[in-house]
Tab-separated table of C-alpha atoms in Angstrom:
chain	number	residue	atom	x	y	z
A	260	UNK	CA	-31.830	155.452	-84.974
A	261	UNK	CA	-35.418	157.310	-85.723
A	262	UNK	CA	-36.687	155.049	-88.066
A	263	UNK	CA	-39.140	153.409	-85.924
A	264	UNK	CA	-40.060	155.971	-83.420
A	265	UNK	CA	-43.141	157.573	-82.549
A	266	UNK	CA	-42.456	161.521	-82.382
A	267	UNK	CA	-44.044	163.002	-79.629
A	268	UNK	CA	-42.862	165.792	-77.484
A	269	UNK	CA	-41.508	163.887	-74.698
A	270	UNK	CA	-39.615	161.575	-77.178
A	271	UNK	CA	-38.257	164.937	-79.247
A	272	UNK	CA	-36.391	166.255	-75.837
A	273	UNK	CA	-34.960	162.355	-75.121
A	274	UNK	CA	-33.581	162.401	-78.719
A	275	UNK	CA	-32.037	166.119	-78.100
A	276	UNK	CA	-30.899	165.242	-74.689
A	277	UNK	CA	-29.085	162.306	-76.119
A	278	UNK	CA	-27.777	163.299	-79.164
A	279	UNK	CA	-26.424	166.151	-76.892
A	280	UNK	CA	-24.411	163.371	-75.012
A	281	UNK	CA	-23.205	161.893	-77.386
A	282	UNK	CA	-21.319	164.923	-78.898
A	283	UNK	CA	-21.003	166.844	-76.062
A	284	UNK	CA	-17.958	164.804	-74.510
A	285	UNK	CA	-15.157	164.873	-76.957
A	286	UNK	CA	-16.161	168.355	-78.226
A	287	UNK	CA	-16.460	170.443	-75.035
A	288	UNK	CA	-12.972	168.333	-74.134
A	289	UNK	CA	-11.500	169.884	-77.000
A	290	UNK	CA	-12.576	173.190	-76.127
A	291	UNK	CA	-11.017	173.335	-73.130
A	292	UNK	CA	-7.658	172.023	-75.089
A	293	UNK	CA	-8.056	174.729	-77.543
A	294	UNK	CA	-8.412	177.065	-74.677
A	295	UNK	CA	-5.436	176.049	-72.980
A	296	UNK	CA	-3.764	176.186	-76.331
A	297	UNK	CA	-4.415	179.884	-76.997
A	298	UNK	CA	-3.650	180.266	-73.148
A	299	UNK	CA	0.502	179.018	-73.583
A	300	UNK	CA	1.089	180.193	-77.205
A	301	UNK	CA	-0.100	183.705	-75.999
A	302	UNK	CA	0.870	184.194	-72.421
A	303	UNK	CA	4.101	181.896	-72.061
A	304	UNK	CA	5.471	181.118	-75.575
A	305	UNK	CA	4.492	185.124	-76.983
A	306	UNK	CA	3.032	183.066	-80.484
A	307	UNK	CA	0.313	183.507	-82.360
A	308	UNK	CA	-3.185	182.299	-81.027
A	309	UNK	CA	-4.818	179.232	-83.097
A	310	UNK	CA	-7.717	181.439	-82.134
A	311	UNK	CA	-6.574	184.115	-85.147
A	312	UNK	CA	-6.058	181.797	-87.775
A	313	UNK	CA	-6.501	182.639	-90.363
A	314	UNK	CA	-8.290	185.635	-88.986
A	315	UNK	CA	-8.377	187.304	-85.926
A	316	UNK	CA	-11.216	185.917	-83.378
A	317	UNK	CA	-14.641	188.050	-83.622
A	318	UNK	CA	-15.642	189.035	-81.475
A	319	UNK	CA	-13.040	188.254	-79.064
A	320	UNK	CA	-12.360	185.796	-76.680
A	321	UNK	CA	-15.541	186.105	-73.346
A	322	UNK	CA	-17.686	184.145	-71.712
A	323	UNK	CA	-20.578	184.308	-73.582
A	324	UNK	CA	-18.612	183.382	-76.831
A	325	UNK	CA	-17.335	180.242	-74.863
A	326	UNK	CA	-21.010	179.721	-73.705
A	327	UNK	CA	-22.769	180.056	-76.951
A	328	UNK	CA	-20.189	177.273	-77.940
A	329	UNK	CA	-21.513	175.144	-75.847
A	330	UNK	CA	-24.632	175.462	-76.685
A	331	UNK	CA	-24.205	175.212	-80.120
A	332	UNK	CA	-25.815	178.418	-81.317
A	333	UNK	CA	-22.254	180.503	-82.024
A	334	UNK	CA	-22.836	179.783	-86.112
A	335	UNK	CA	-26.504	180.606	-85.836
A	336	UNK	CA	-25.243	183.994	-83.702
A	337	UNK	CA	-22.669	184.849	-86.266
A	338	UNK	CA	-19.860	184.395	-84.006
A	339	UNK	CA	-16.372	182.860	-85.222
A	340	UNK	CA	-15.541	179.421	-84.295
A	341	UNK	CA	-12.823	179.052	-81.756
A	342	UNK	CA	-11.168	176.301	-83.849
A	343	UNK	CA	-12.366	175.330	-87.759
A	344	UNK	CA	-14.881	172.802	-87.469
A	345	UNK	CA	-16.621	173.802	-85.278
A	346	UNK	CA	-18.984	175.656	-87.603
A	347	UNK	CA	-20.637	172.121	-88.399
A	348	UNK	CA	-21.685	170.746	-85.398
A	349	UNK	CA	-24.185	173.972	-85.289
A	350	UNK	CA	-25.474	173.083	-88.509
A	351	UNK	CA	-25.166	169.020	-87.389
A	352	UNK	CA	-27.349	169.861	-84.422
A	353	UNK	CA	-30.082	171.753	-86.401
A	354	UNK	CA	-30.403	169.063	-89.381
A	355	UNK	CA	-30.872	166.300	-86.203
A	356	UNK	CA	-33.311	168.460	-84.489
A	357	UNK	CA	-35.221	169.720	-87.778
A	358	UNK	CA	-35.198	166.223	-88.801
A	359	UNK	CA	-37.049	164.827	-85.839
A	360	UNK	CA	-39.913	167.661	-85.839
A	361	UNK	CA	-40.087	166.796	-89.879
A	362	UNK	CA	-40.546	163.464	-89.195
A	363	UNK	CA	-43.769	164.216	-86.130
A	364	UNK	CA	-45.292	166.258	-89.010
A	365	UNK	CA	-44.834	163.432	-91.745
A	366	UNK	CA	-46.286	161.448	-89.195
A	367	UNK	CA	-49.162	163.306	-88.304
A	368	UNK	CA	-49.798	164.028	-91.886
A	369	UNK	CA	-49.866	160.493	-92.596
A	370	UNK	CA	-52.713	159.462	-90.285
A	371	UNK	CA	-54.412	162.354	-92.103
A	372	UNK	CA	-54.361	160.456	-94.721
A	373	UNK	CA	-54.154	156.760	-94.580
A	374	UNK	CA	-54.691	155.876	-97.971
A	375	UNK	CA	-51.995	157.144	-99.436
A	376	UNK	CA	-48.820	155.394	-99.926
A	377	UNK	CA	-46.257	155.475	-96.285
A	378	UNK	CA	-43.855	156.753	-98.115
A	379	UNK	CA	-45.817	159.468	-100.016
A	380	UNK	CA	-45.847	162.514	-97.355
A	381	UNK	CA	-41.786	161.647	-96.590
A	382	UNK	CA	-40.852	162.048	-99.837
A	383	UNK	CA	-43.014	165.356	-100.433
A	384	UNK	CA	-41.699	166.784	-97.263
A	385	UNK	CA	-37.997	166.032	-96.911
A	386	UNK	CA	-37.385	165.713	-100.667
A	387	UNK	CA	-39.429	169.253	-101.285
A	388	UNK	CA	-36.975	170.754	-99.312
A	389	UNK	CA	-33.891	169.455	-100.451
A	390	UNK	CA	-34.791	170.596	-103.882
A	391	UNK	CA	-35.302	173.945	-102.516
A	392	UNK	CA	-32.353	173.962	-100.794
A	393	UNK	CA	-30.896	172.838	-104.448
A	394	UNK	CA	-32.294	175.211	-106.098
A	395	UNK	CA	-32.308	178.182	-103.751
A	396	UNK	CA	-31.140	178.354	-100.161
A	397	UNK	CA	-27.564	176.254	-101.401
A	398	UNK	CA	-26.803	179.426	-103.664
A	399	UNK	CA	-27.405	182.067	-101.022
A	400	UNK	CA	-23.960	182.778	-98.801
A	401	UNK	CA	-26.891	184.414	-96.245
A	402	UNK	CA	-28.128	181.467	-95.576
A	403	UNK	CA	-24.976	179.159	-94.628
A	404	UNK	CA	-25.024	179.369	-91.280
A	405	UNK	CA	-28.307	177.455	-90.976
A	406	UNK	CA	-29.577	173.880	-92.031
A	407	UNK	CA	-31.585	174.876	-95.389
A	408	UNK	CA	-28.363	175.641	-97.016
A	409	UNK	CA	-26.973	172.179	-96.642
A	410	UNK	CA	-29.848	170.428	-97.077
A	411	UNK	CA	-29.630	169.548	-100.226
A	412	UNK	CA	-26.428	167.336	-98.781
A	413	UNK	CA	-28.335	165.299	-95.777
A	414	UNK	CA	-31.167	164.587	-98.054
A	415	UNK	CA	-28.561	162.251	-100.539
A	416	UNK	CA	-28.090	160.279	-97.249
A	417	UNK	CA	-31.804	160.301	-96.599
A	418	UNK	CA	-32.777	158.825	-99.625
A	419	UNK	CA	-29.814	156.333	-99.977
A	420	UNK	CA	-30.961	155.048	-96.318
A	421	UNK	CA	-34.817	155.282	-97.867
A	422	UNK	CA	-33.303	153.015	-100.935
A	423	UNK	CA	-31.702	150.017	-98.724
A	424	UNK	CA	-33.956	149.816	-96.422
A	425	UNK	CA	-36.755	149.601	-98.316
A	426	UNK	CA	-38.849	152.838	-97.322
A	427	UNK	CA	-39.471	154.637	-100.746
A	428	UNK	CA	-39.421	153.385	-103.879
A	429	UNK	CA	-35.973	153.000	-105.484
A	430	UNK	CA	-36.318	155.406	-107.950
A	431	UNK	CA	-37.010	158.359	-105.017
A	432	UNK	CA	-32.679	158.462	-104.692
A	433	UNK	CA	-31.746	157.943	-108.271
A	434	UNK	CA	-34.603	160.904	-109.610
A	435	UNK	CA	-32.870	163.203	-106.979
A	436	UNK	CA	-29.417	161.693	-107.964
A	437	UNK	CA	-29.984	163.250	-111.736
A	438	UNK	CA	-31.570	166.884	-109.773
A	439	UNK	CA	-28.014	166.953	-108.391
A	440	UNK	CA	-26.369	166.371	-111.367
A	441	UNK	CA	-28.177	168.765	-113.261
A	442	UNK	CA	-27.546	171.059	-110.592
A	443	UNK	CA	-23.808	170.726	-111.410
A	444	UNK	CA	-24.142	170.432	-114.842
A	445	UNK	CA	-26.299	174.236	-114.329
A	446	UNK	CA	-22.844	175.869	-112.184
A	447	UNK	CA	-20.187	174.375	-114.249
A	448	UNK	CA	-22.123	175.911	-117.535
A	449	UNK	CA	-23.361	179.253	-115.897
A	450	UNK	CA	-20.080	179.955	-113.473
A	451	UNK	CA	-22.136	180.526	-110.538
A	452	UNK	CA	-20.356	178.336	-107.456
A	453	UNK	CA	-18.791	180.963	-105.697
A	454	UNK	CA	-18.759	178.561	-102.836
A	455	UNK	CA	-17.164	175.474	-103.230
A	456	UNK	CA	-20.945	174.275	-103.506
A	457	UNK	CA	-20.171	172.336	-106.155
A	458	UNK	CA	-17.206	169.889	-104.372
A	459	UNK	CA	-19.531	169.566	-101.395
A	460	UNK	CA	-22.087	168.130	-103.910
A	461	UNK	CA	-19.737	166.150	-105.651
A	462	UNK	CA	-18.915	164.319	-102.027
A	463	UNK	CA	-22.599	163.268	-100.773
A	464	UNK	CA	-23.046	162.004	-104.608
A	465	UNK	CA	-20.646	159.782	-104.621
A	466	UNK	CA	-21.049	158.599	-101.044
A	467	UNK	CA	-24.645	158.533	-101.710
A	468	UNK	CA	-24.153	156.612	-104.764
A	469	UNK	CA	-21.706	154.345	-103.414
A	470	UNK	CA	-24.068	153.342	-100.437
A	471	UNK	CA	-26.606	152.702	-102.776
A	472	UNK	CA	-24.697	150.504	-105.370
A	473	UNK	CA	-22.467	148.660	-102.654
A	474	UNK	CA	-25.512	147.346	-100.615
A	475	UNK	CA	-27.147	146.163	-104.281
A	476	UNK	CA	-24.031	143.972	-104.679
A	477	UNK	CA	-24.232	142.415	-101.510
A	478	UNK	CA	-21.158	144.549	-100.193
A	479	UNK	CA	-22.557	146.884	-97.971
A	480	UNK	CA	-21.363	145.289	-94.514
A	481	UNK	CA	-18.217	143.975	-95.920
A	482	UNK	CA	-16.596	146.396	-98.309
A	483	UNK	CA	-13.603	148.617	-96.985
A	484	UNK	CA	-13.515	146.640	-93.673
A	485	UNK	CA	-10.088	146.745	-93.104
A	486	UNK	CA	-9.166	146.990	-88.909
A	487	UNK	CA	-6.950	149.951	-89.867
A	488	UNK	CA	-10.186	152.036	-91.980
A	489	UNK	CA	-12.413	150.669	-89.174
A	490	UNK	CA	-10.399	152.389	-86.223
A	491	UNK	CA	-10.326	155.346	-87.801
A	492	UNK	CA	-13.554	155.471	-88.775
A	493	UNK	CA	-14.375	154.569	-84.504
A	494	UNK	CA	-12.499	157.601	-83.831
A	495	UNK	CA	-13.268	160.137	-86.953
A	496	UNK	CA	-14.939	162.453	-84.580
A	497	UNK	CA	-12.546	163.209	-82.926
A	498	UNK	CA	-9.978	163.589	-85.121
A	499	UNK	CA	-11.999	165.902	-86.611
A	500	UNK	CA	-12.396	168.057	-83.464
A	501	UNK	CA	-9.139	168.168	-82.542
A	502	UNK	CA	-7.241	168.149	-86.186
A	503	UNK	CA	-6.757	172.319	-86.469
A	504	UNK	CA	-5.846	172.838	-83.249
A	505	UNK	CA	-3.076	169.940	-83.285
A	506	UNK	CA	-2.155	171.351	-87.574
A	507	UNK	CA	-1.765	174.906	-85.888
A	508	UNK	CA	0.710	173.424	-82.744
A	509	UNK	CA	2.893	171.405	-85.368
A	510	UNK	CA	3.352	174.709	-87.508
């Protein structure tokens, strides 16, 4: 939705200010369920909040807790989530936001420069970071409340999106394809994951890949498009938002 847009400041607060209302709908509605949730099972049916699984809330249930929620900055504030999932829209909002003012730089950087290549300063920029995220902020538990840590993740869908449409050279994904892999190959030999790092890895690879190698056959548009997949795929989000608090009521 970036690809052709001028960064400037006035454009960066439009693309917050939408983004904003676009997730801001379904996941401040299920707030308020999860709210009301933790409201009955406590005060009317004496159960166990879906706020204290699987531990107890911290800090507890205020105001500012809800607030900072809203806002998005509870993960980067070190607060629990009010309902599992929630943890990633924080770091969903950052990557959209850090991805913007990295593109205005690459931009900037590029009319610096106008002999170079258009896809030379992208591919220094984002892809320098996702290797350091590879190679450094993905292994650091300190650092997994923030964007850098999961880097390494967004930038597989980057440079898939850089491969079909034509933006970098084709070899840009498959070079950082074989940095993942050795990456994995590196924590399965060492016994270093002590994160799950590695399954998370595992995932954007293979979507990554599959993007990649499905729009090269001509299947891009028209593989997996059954109405049942495509419906829930429409309504993933919210699933997603709503999925822990609905797993903890059925239990």
């Amino acid at each position: 939705s970036v690809r052709r847009a001028q960064v400037t400041p006035g454009y960066f607060a439009n693309f917050a200010l939408r983004r904003s209302l676009r997730l801001d709908p379904p996941y401040w509605t299920t707030l308020a369920l999860v709210l009301l949730l933790h409201f009955v099972m406590t005060r009317c049916w004496g159960s166990v909040s879906p706020l204290d699984v699987p531990t107890p809330l911290n800090p507890p249930l205020s105001p500012r807790l809800v607030g900072a929620h809203l806002l998005y900055l509870h993960q980067i504030l070190g607060y629990d989530s009010l309902s599992t999932g929630f943890w990633t829209l924080c770091i969903e909002f950052q990557f959209y936001l850090a991805y913007v003012l990295g593109l205005g730089l690459v931009q900037w950087l590029s009319r610096q420069t106008p002999r170079l290549p258009g896809w030379f300063w992208p591919v220094l920029t984002f892809g320098g970071l996702a290797i350091a995220s590879l190679g450094w902020w993905n292994l650091e538990r300190r650092y997994e409340n923030f964007v850098p840590y999961f880097f390494c993740l967004f930038f597989v869908g980057i440079a898939a999106f850089w491969s079909v449409t034509n933006q970098a050279p084709k070899w840009v994904f498959w070079v950082y394809a074989g940095l993942v892999l050795a990456r994995l190959g590196a924590t399965d030999a060492l016994h270093f994951d002590r994160l799950g790092a590695s399954l998370e890895l595992k995932a954007a690879l293979a979507c990554g890949i599959s993007i990649v190698v499905l729009h090269r056959a001509g299947r891009l548009a028209t593989a997996l498009d059954w109405p049942w997949l495509q419906f829930l795929g429409r309504v993933s989000y919210s699933l997603y938002l709503i999925h822990f608090a609905v797993a903890h009521l059925v239990t």
